Coordinates of C-alpha atoms and ligand atoms in Angstrom, one line a residue:
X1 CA 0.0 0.0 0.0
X2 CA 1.6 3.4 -1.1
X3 CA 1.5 6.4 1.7
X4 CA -0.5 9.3 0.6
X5 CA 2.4 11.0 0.6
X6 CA 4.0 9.5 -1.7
X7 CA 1.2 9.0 -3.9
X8 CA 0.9 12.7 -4.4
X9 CA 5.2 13.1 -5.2
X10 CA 4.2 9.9 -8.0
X11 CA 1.3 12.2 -9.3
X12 CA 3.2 15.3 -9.2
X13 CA 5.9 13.1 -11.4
X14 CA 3.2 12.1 -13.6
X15 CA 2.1 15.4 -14.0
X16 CA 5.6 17.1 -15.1
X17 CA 6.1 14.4 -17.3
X18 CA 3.2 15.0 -18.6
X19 CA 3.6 18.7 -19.6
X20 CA 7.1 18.1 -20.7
X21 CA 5.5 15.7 -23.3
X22 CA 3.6 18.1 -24.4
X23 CA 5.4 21.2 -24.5
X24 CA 8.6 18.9 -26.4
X25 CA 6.0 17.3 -28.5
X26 CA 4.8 20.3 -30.0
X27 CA 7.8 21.8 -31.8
X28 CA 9.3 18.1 -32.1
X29 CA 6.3 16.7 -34.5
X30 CA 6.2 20.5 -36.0
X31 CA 9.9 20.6 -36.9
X32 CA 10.8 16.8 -37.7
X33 CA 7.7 15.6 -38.9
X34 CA 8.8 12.3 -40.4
X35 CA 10.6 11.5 -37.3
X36 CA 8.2 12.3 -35.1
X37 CA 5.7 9.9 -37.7
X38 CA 7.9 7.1 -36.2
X39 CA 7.0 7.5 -32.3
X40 CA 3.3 8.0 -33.5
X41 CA 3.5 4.3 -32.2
X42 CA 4.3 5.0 -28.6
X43 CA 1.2 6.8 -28.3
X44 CA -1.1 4.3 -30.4
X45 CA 0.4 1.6 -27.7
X46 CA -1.2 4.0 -24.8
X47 CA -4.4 5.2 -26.3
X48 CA -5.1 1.2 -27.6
X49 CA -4.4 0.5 -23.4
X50 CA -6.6 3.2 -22.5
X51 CA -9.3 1.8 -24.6
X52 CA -8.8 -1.6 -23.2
X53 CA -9.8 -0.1 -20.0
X54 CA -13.2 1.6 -20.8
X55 CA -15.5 -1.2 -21.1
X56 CA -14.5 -3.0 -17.5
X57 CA -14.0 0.2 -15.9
X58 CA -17.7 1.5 -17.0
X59 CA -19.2 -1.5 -16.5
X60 CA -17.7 -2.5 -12.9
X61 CA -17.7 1.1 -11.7
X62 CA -21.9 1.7 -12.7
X63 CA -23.1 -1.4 -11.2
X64 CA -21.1 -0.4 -7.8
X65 CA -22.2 2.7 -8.0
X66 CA -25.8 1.7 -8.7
X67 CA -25.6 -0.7 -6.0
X68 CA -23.9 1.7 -3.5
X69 CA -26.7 3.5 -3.9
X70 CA -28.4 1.8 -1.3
X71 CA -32.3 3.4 -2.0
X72 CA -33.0 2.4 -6.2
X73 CA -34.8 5.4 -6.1
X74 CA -31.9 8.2 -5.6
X75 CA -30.9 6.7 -9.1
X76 CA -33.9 8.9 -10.1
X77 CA -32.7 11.8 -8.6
X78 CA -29.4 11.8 -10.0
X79 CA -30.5 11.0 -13.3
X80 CA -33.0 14.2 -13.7
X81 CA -30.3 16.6 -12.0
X82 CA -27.7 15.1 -14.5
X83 CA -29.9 15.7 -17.3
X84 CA -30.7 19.2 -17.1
X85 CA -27.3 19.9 -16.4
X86 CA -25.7 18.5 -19.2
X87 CA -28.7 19.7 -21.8
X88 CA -28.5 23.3 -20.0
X89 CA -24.5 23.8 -20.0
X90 CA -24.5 22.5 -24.2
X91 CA -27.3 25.1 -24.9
X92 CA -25.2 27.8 -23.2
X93 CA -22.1 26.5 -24.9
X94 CA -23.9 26.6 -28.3
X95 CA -25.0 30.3 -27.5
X96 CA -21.5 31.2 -26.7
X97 CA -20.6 30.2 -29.8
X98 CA -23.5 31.5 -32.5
X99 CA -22.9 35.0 -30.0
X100 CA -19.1 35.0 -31.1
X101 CA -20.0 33.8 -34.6
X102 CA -22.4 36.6 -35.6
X103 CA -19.9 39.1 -34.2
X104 CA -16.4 38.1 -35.3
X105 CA -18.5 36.7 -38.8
X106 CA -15.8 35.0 -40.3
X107 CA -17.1 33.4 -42.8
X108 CA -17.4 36.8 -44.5
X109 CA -14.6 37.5 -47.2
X110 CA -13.9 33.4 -47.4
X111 CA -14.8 32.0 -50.9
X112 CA -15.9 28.0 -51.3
X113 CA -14.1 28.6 -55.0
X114 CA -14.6 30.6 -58.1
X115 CA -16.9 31.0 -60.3
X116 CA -16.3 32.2 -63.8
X117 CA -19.5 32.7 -66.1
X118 CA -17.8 34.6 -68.9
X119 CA -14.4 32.9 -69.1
X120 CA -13.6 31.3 -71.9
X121 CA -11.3 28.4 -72.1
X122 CA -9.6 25.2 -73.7
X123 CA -9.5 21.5 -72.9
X124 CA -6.9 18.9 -74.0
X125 CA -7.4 15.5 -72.8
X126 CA -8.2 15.9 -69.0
X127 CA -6.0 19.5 -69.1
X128 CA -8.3 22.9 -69.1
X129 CA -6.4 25.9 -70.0
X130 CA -7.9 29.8 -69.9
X131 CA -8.5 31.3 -72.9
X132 CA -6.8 34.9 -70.7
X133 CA -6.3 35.7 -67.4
X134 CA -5.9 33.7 -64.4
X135 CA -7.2 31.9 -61.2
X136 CA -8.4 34.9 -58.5
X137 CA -6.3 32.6 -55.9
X138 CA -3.9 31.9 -58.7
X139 CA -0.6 30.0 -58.0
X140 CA -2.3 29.0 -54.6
X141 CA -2.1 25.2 -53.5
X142 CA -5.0 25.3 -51.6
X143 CA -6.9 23.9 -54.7
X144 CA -5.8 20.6 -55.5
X145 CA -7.1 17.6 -53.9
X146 CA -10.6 18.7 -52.2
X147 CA -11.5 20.7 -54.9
X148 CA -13.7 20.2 -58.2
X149 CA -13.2 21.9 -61.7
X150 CA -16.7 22.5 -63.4
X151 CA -17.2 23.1 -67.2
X152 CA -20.8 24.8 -66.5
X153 CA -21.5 24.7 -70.3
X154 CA -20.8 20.9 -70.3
X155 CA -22.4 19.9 -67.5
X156 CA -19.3 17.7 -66.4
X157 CA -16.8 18.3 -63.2
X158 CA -13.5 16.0 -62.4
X159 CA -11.5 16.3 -59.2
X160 CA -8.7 18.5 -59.5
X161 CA -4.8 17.1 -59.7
X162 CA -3.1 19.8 -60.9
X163 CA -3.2 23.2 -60.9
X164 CA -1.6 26.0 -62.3
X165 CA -2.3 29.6 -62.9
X166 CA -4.1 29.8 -65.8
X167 CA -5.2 26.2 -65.8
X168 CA -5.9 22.7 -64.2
X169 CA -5.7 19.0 -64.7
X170 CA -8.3 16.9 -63.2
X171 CA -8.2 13.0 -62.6
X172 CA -10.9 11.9 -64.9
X173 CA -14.0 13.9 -65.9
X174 CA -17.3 12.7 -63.9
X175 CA -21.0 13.8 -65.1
X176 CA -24.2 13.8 -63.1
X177 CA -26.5 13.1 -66.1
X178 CA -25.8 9.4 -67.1
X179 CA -29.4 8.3 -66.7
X180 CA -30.3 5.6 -65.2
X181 CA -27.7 2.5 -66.8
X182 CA -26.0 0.6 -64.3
X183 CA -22.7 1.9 -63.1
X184 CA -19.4 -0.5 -61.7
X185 CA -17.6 2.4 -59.7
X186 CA -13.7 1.5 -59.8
X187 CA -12.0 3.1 -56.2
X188 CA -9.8 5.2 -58.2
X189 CA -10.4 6.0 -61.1
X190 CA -13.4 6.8 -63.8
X191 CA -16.5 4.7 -63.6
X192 CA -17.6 2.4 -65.8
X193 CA -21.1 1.5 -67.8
X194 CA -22.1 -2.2 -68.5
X195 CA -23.6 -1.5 -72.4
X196 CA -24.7 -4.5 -74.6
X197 CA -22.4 -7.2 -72.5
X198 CA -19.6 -5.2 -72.4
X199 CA -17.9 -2.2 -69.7
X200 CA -17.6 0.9 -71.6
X201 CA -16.2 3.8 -69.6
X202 CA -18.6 6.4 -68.1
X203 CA -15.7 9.0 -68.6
X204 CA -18.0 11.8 -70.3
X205 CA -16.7 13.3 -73.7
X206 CA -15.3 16.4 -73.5
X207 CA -15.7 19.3 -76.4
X208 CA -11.9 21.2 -77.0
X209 CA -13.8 24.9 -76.2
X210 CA -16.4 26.5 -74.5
X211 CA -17.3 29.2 -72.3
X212 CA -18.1 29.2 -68.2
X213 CA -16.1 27.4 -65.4
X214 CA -15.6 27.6 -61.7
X215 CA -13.9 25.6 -59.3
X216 CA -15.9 24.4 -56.8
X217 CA -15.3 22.4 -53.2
X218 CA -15.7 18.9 -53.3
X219 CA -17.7 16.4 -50.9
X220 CA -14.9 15.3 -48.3
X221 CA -14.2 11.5 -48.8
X222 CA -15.3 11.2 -44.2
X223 CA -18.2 12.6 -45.3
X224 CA -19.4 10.9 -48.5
X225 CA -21.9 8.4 -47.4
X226 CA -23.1 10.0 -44.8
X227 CA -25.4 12.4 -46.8
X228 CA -28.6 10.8 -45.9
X229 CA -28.3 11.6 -42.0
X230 CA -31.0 13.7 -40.3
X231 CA -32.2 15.3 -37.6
X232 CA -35.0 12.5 -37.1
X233 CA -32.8 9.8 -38.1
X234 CA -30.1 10.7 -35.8
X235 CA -32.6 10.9 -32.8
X236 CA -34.1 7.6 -33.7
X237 CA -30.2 6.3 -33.8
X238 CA -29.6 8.0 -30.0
X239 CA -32.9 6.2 -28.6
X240 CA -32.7 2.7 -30.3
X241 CA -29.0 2.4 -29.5
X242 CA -29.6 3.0 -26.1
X243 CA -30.7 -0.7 -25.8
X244 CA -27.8 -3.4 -27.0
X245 CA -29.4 -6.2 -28.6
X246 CA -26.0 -7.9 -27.9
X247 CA -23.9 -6.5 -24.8
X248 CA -21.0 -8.1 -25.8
X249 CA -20.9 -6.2 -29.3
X250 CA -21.7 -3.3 -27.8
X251 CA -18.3 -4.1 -25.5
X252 CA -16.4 -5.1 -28.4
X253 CA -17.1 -2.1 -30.4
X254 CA -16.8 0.1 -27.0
X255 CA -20.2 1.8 -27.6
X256 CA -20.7 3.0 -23.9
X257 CA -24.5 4.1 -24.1
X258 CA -25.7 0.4 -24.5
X259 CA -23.7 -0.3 -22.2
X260 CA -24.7 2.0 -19.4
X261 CA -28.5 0.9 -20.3
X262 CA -27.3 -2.6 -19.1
X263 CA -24.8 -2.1 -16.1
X264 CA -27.6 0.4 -14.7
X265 CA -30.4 -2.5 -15.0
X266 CA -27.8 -5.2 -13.8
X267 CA -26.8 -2.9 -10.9
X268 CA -30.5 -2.2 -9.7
X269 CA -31.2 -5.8 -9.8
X270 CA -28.9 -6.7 -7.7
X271 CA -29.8 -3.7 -5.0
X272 CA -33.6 -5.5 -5.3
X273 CA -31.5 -8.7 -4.6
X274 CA -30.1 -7.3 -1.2
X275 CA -28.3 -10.3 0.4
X276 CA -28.7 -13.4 -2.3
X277 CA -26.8 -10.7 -4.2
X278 CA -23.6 -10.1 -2.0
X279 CA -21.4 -12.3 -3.7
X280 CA -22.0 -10.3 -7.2
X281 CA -21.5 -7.2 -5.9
X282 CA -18.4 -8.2 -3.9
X283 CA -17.0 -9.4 -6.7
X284 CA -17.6 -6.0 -8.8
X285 CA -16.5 -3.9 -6.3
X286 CA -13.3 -5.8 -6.3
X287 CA -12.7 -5.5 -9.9
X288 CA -13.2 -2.1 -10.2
X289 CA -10.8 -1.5 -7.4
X290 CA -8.2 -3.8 -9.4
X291 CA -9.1 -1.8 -12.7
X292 CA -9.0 1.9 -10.7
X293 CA -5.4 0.5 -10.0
X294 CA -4.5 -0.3 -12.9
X295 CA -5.4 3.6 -14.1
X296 CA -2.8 4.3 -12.0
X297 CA -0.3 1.7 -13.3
X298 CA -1.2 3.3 -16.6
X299 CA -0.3 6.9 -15.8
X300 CA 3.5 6.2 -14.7
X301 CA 4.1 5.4 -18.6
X302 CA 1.9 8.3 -20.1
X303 CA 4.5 11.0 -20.8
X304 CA 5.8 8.9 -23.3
X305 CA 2.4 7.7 -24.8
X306 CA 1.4 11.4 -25.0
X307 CA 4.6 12.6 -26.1
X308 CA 3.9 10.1 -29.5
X309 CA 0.5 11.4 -29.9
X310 CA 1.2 15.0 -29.7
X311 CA 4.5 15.0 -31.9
X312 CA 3.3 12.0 -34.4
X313 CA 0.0 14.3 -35.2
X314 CA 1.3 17.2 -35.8
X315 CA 4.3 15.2 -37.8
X316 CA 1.0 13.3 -39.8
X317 CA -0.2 16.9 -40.7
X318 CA 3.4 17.7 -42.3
X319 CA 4.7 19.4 -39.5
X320 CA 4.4 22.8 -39.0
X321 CA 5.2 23.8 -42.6
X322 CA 2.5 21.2 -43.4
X323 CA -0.2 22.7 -41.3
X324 CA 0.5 26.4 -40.5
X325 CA -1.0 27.7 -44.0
X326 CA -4.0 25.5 -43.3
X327 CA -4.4 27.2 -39.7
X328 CA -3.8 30.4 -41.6
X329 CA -7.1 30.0 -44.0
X330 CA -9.1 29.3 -41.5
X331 CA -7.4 31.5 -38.9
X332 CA -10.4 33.7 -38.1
X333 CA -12.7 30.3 -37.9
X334 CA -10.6 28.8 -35.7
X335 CA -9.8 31.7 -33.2
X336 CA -13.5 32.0 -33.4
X337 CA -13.9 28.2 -32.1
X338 CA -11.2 28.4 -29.6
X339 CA -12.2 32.2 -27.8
X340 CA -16.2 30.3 -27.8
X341 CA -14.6 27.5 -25.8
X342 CA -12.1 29.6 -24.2
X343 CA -15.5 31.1 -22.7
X344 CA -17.2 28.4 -22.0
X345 CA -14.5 26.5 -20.4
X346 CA -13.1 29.8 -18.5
X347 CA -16.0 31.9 -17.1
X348 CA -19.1 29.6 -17.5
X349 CA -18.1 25.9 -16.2
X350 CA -16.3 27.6 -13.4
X351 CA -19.2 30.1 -12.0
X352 CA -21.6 27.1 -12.0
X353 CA -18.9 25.1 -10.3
X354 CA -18.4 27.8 -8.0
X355 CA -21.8 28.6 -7.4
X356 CA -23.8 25.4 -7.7
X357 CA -21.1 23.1 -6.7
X358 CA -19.7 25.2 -4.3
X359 CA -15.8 24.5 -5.3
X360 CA -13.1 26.3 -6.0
X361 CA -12.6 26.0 -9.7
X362 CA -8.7 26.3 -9.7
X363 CA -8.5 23.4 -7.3
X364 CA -11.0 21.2 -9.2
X365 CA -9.4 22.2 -12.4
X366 CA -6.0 21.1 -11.1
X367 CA -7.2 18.1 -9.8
X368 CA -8.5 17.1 -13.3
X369 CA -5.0 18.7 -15.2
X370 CA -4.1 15.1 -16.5
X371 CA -7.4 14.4 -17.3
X372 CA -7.7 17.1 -19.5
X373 CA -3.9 16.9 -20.6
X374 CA -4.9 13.7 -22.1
X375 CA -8.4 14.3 -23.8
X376 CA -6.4 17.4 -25.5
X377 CA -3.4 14.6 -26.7
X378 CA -6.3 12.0 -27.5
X379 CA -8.7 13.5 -29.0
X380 CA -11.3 11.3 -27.3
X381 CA -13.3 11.3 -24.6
X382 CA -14.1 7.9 -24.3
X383 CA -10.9 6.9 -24.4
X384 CA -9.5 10.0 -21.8
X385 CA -12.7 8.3 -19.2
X386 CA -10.8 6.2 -17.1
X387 CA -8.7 9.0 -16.3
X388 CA -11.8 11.4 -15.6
X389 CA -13.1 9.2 -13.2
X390 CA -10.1 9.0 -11.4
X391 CA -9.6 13.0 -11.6
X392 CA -12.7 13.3 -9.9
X393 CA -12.9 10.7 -7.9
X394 CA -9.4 10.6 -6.1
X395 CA -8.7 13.7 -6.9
X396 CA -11.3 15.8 -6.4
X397 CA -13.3 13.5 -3.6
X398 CA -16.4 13.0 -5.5
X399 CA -17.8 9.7 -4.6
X400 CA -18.0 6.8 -6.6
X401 CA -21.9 6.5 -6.9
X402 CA -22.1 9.9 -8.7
X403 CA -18.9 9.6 -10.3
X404 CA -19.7 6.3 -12.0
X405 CA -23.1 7.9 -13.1
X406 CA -22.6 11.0 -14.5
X407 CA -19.2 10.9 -16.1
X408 CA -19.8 7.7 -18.7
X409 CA -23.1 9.1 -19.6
X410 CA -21.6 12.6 -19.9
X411 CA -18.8 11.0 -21.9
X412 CA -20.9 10.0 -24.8
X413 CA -24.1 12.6 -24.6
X414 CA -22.3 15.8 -23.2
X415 CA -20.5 17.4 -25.4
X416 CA -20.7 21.6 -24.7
X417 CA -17.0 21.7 -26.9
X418 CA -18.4 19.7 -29.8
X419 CA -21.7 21.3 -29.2
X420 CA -20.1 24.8 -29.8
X421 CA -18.3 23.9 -32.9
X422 CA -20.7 22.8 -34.3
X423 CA -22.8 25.9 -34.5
X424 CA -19.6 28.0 -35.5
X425 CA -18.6 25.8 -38.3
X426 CA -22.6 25.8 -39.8
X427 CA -22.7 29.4 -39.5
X428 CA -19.1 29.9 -40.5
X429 CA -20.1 27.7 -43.6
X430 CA -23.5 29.7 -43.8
X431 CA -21.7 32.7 -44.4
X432 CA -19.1 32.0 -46.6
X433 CA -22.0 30.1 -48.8
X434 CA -24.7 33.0 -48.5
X435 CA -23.2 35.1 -50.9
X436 CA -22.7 32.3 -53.9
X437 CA -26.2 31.0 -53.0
X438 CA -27.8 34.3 -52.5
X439 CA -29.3 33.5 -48.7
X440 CA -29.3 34.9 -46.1
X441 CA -29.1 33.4 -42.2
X442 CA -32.6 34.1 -40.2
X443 CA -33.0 34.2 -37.1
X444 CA -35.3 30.9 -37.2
X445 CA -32.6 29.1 -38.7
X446 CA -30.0 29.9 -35.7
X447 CA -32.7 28.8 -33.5
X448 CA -32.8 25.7 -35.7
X449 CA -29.0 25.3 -35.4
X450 CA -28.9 25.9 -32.2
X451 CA -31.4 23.0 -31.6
X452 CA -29.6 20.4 -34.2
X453 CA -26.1 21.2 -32.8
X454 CA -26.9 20.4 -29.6
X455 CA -28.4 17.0 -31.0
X456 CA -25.2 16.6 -33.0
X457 CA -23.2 16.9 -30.2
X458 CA -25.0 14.1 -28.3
X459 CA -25.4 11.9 -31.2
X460 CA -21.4 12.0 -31.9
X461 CA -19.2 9.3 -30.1
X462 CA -16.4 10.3 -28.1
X463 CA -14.1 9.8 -30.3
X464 CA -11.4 11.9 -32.7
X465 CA -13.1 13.9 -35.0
X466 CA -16.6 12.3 -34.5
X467 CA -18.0 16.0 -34.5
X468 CA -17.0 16.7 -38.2
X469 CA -19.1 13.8 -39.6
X470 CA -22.6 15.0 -37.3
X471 CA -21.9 18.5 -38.7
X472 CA -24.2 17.1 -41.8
X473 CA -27.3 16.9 -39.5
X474 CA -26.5 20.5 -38.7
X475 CA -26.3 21.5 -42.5
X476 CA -29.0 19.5 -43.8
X477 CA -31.4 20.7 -41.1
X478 CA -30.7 24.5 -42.5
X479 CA -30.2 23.5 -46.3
X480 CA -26.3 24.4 -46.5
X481 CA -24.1 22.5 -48.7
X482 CA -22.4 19.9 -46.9
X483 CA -19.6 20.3 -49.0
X484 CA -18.5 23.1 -46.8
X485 CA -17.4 21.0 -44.5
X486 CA -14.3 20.4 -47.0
X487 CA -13.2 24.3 -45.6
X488 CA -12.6 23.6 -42.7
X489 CA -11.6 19.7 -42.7
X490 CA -7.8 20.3 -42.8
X491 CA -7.7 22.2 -39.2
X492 CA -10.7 20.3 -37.7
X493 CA -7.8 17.7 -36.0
X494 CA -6.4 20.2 -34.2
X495 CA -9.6 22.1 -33.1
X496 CA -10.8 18.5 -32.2
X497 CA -8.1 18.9 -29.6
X498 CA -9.4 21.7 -27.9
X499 CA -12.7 20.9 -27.9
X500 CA -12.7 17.2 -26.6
X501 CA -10.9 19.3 -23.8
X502 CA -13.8 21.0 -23.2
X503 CA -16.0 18.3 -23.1
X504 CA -14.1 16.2 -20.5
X505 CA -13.8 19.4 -18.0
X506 CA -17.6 20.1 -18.9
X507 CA -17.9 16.2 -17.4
X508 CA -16.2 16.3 -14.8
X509 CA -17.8 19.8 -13.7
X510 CA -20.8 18.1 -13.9
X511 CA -20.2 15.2 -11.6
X512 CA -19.1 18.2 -8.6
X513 CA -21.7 19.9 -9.2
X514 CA -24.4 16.8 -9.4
X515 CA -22.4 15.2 -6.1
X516 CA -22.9 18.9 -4.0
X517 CA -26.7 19.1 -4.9
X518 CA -27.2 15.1 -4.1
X519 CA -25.5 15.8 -0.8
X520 CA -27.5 19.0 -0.1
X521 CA -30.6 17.0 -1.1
X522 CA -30.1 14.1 1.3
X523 CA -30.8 15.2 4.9
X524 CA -34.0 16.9 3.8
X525 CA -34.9 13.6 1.9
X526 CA -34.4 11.9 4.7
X527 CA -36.0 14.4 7.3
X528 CA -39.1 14.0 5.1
X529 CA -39.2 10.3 5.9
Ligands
LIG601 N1 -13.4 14.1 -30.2 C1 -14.6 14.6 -29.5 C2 -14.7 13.8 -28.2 O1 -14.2 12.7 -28.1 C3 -15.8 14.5 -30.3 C4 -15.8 15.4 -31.4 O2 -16.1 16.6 -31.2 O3 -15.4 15.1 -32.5 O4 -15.2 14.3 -27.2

């Protein structure tokens, strides 16, 4: 058994090493990108070891919190207080951010591409040259890769490969209008059109010459696919997967709802059980001591796990030379996303923490530092969980029964940093799309992003970039091209950072909070009995 003493010198180690991995790991994978690719591994070894824990320690630690309960009923309690919480702080998170967004506007200025109605121009093969003049953004290489060249007079588009100033070479030339023949896609290349027993390409014929082009942005590969997803369907998805039909492939692909649906039901059967139940519950409590500990175990080797995630994404992204001119496009968006969260996570978690939890923020926050350390490395708040709880919990003296409660649920449904992104990026996309579209952004159809962005948030796992892909229910619900998405793909990683930040603190605020009301509520529960 380690004194507490020096428990707190190991977690004071932990801690250093920890911000030493991040503050080397941040000009390491920006300045040697291709060897910081290389110790990408040492962080894949911790986050897959982090993962490995989620499932047990959700699992173990809900049915002994459930049963340490001791009335069923509390559960009920907890569960409205936890509720309204988490639904209020994402609403105020989301109005932080469409507040920011409609002042700072900075969408306004940004183009999605160019348009030119009157240009005239040449093709050769899969090459399109202008007849005079040049690209607006000529020379940049901001348009090859996500990026489509249209030939508006032909009706046909191909992705662009190349580009120059006064030109561009796409891959292969696509066109919407084939009718309704059977197509055989190829992954990489044109399609193809099965035509009296034989594959003929679907590569459309191009004339030489013609007037009207514009360069458009293309429908993200993450995204393709996931068109079809609405507000309705995404609600239906939340409720029905809510109930596993198998709970050991909801373990095995670590989808935690499901899973807290069944450890909740296990865990109040056995409180029904009382004694005939002992052994069970024994036996739970004991393994979620042994996997508590081996949280712990965990931490000693997490400097070097975070130091490979840190450096090896930023070394993925190219390094700073890579990523900077990215940042730099985007910059207003992204200092728009970060001052929102900067807010949220600043001024509003802390007053209600203050006020309804009755903590000192700085202390709370401090006792949750590698908690939040590691949800900015990972990216994930599933996989940063088992280190919440034991923020919270050991750190921060919030008992188990709430802990095990609030912060798996809030680690799939509350989401106030995705939720706040969310309604920047739809509005950021809104206006840099209202002036090619001729719109314009109602008030009704903030209300209605406020509304789907909060959904959004809950519907997207706790995972890296999960929020990008929900984004389409946002866009669909206010008829904005989801293609817009594309603009802001290339900093959304790092933004992902920040935000899953946010989330986790916005968690483990909620469990102080929720554990201070509980405790206020008690005696006069119990003086009314
Ligand atoms: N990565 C975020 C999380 O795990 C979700 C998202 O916004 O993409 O909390």
């Amino acid at each position: 058994m380690q004194s507490p003493k020096s428990e707190t010198n190991a977690s004071r180690r932990i801690m250093t090493g920890i911000i030493l991995a991040i503050v080397i790991g941040i000009p390491l994978g920006g300045l040697a990108p291709d060897f910081s690719k290389q110790i990408y591994v040492l962080g894949e070894l911790f986050l897959r070891a982090l993962k490995m824990i989620v499932v047990p320690l959700v699992m173990t630690s809900m049915i002994v919190g459930i049963t340490g309960l001791g009335d069923i009923r509390k559960l009920g309690s907890i569960g409205w207080r936890t509720m309204v919480f988490y639904m209020a702080t994402t609403g105020m998170a989301v109005l932080v951010g469409l507040i920011l967004v409609n002042i700072i506007r900075p969408g306004v200025g940004v183009t999605p591409g160019e348009n030119h109605t009157d240009a005239a121009y040449t093709v050769a093969g899969r090459t399109v040259t202008l007849a005079s003049g040049e690209w607006n953004r000529a020379g940049s290489s901001q348009y090859s890769g996500d990026y489509v060249l249209r030939l508006d007079d032909q009706d046909v588009y191909g992705e662009i490969a190349d580009i120059t100033p006064r030109g561009a070479t796409v891959r292969y030339w696509e066109t919407d209008d084939i009718g309704d023949e059977p197509r055989v896609a190829t992954v990489d290349g044109p399609a193809f059109l099965w035509r009296d027993g034989r594959l003929v390409s679907a590569e459309p014929a191009v004339r030489s010459s013609g007037v009207g082009l514009r360069i458009d942005v293309a429908i993200a590969g993450r995204i393709e696919g996931k068109e079809g997803r609405t507000f309705g369907s995404t609600l239906k998805d939340v409720v029905i997967g809510m109930v596993p039909s198998n709970i050991f492939a909801s373990m095995a692909n670590m989808e935690v709802l499901p899973l807290i649906v069944f450890s909740l039901l296990l865990g109040a059967v056995l409180s029904v059980l009382g004694d005939s139940a002992k052994v069970a519950v024994d036996v739970f409590t004991a393994l979620n001591e042994a996997i508590m500990r081996l949280v712990h175990w965990l931490m000693v080797v997490a400097p070097f796990g975070i130091l490979g995630l840190v450096a090896g994404r930023i070394g993925n992204a190219g390094g700073f030379a890579g990523f900077l001119p990215e940042l730099v496009a985007v910059g207003k968006y992204s200092l728009t996303v970060v001052l929102g969260l900067g807010i949220h996570a600043l001024v509003t978690l802390p007053a209600l923490l203050y006020f309804l939890g009755r903590r000192s923020p700085v202390k709370y926050a401090t006792g949750m530092a590698k908690a939040l350390m590691n949800a900015f490395s990972t990216a994930s708040s599933s996989a940063t969980l088992p280190l919440t709880m034991e923020g919270v919990e050991k750190q921060n003296g919030v008992s188990n029964r709430t802990a095990s409660f609030v912060l798996p649920l809030g680690a799939t449904i509350n989401m106030d940093g995705t939720a706040l992104y969310e309604s920047v990026a739809a509005m950021f996309i809104a206006q840099v799309y209202a002036p090619v579209l001729g719109i314009e952004i109602t008030m009704a159809q903030q209300v209605v992003i406020f509304l789907t962005a909060t959904l959004a948030a809950i519907g997207a796992a706790g995972i890296p970039e999960a929020g990008l892909v929900t984004m389409v229910i946002v866009l669909k619900a206010v008829d904005l091209p989801i293609e817009g998405i594309t603009l802001i793909l290339a900093v959304d990683w790092l933004l992902d950072r920040f935000r899953t930040t946010v989330n986790v603190w916005g968690d483990s605020v909620g469990a102080g909070i929720i554990e201070t009301l509980e405790g206020r509520a008690e005696p006069t529960q119990d003086a009314a009995a």
